[in-house]
Coordinates of C-alpha atoms and ligand atoms in Angstrom, one line a residue:
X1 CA 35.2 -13.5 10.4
X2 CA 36.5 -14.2 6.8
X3 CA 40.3 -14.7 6.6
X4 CA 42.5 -13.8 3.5
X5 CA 44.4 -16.6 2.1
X6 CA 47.1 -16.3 -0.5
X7 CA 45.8 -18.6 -3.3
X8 CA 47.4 -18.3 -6.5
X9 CA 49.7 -15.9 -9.4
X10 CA 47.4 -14.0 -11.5
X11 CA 49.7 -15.3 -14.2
X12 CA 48.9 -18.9 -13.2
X13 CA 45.1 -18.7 -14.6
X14 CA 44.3 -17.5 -18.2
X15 CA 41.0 -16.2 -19.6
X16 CA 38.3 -19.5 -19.8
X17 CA 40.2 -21.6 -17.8
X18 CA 39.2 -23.0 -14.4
X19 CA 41.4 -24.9 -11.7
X20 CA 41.4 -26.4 -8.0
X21 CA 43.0 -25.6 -5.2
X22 CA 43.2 -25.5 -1.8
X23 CA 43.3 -22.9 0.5
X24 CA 42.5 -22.9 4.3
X25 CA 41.6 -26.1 4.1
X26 CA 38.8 -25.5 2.0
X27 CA 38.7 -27.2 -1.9
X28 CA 38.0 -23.9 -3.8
X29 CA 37.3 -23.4 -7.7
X30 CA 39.3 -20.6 -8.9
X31 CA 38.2 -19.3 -12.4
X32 CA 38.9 -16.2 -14.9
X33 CA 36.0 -15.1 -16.8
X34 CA 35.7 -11.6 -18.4
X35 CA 38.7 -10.1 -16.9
X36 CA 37.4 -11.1 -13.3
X37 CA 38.1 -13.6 -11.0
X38 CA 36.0 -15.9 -9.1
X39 CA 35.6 -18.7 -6.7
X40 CA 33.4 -21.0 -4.8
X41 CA 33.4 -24.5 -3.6
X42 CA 35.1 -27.2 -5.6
X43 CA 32.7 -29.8 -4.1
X44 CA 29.7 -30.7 -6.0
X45 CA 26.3 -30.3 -3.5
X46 CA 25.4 -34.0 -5.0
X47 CA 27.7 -36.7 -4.6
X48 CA 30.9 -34.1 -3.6
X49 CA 32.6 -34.7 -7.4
X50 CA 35.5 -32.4 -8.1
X51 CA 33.8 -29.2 -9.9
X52 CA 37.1 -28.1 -11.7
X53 CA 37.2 -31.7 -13.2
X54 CA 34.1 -30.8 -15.2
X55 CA 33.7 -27.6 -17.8
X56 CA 33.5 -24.3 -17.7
X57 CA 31.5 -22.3 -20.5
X58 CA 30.7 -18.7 -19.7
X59 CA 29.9 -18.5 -16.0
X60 CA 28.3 -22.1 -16.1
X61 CA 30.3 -24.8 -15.0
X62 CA 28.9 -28.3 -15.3
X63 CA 29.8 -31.0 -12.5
X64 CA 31.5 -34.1 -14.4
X65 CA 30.0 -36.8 -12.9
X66 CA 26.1 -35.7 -12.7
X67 CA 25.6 -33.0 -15.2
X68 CA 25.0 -30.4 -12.1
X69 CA 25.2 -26.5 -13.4
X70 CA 26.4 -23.8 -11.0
X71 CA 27.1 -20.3 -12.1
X72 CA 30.2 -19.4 -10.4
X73 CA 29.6 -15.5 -9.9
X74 CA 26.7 -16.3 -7.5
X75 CA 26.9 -20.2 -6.7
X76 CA 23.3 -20.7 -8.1
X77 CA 22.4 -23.8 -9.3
X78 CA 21.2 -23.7 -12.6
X79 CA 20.6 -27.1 -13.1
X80 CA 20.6 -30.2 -10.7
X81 CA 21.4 -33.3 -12.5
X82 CA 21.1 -33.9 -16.2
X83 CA 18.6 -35.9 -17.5
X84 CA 14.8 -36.7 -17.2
X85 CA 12.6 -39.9 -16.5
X86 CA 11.8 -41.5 -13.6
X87 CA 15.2 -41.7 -11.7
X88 CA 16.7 -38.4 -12.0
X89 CA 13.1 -37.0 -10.5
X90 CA 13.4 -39.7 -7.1
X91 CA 17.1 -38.5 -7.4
X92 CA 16.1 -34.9 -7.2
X93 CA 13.6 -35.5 -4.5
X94 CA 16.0 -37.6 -1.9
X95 CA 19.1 -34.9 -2.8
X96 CA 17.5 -31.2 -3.3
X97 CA 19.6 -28.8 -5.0
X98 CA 21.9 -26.5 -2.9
X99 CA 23.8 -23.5 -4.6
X100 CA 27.8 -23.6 -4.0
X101 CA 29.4 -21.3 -1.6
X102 CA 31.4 -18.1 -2.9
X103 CA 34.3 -16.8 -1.5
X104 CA 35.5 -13.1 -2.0
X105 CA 38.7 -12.7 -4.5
X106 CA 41.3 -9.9 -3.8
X107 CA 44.3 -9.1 -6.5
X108 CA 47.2 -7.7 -5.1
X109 CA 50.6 -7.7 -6.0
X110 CA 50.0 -10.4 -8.7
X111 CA 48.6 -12.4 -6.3
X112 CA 45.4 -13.8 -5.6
X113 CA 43.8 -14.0 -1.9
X114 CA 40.6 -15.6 -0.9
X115 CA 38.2 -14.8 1.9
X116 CA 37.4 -17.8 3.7
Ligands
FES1 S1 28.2 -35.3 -8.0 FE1 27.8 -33.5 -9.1 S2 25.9 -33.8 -10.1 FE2 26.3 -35.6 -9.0

């Protein structure tokens, strides 16, 4: 059963901008994009990297030590590891790609709760 945490103040996240925190134990990526609010795991599926240390364009943010692409509505990876060549296609095969867990965002009272 999911359990509402308190994360964060609505005032604490502006429009584009992305942070970490941690709630229930869990690393979670909290981001504001188009008026809405979103979050999923702050650990890359890879080599675990700190998500919120990378960018965030759109809905795509990009893992900062890999080049990994998530979109952080649904978790879906939209690209696993940049590059090409021979090594980034034996690093794909011994490390498939994994999608990042979502969590459920609630507003109320200024406030932001996660279900974890
Ligand atoms: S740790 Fe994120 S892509 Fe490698």
């Amino acid at each position: 059963m999911a359990e509402k945490i308190d994360g964060i103040g609505t005032d604490e996240l502006e429009e584009g901008q992305m942070r970490g925190i941690t709630v229930g134990g869990q690393e979670v990526l909290i981001a504001k994009v188009g008026g809405n609010i979103y979050a999923v795991e702050n650990v890359c599926p890879h080599l675990k990297a700190i998500l919120s240390e990378g960018t965030l364009e759109g809905y795509t943010v990009t893992c900062p030590r890999h080049g990994s692409q998530f979109d952080i509505r649904t978790g879906e990876n939209l690209r696993w590891l940049k590059g090409s060549g021979l090594t980034a296609g034996i690093a794909k095969l011994v490390k498939p790609p994994r999608p990042l867990r979502t969590f459920k965002t609630v507003i109320r009272d200024n406030r932001i709760t996660i279900e974890i």
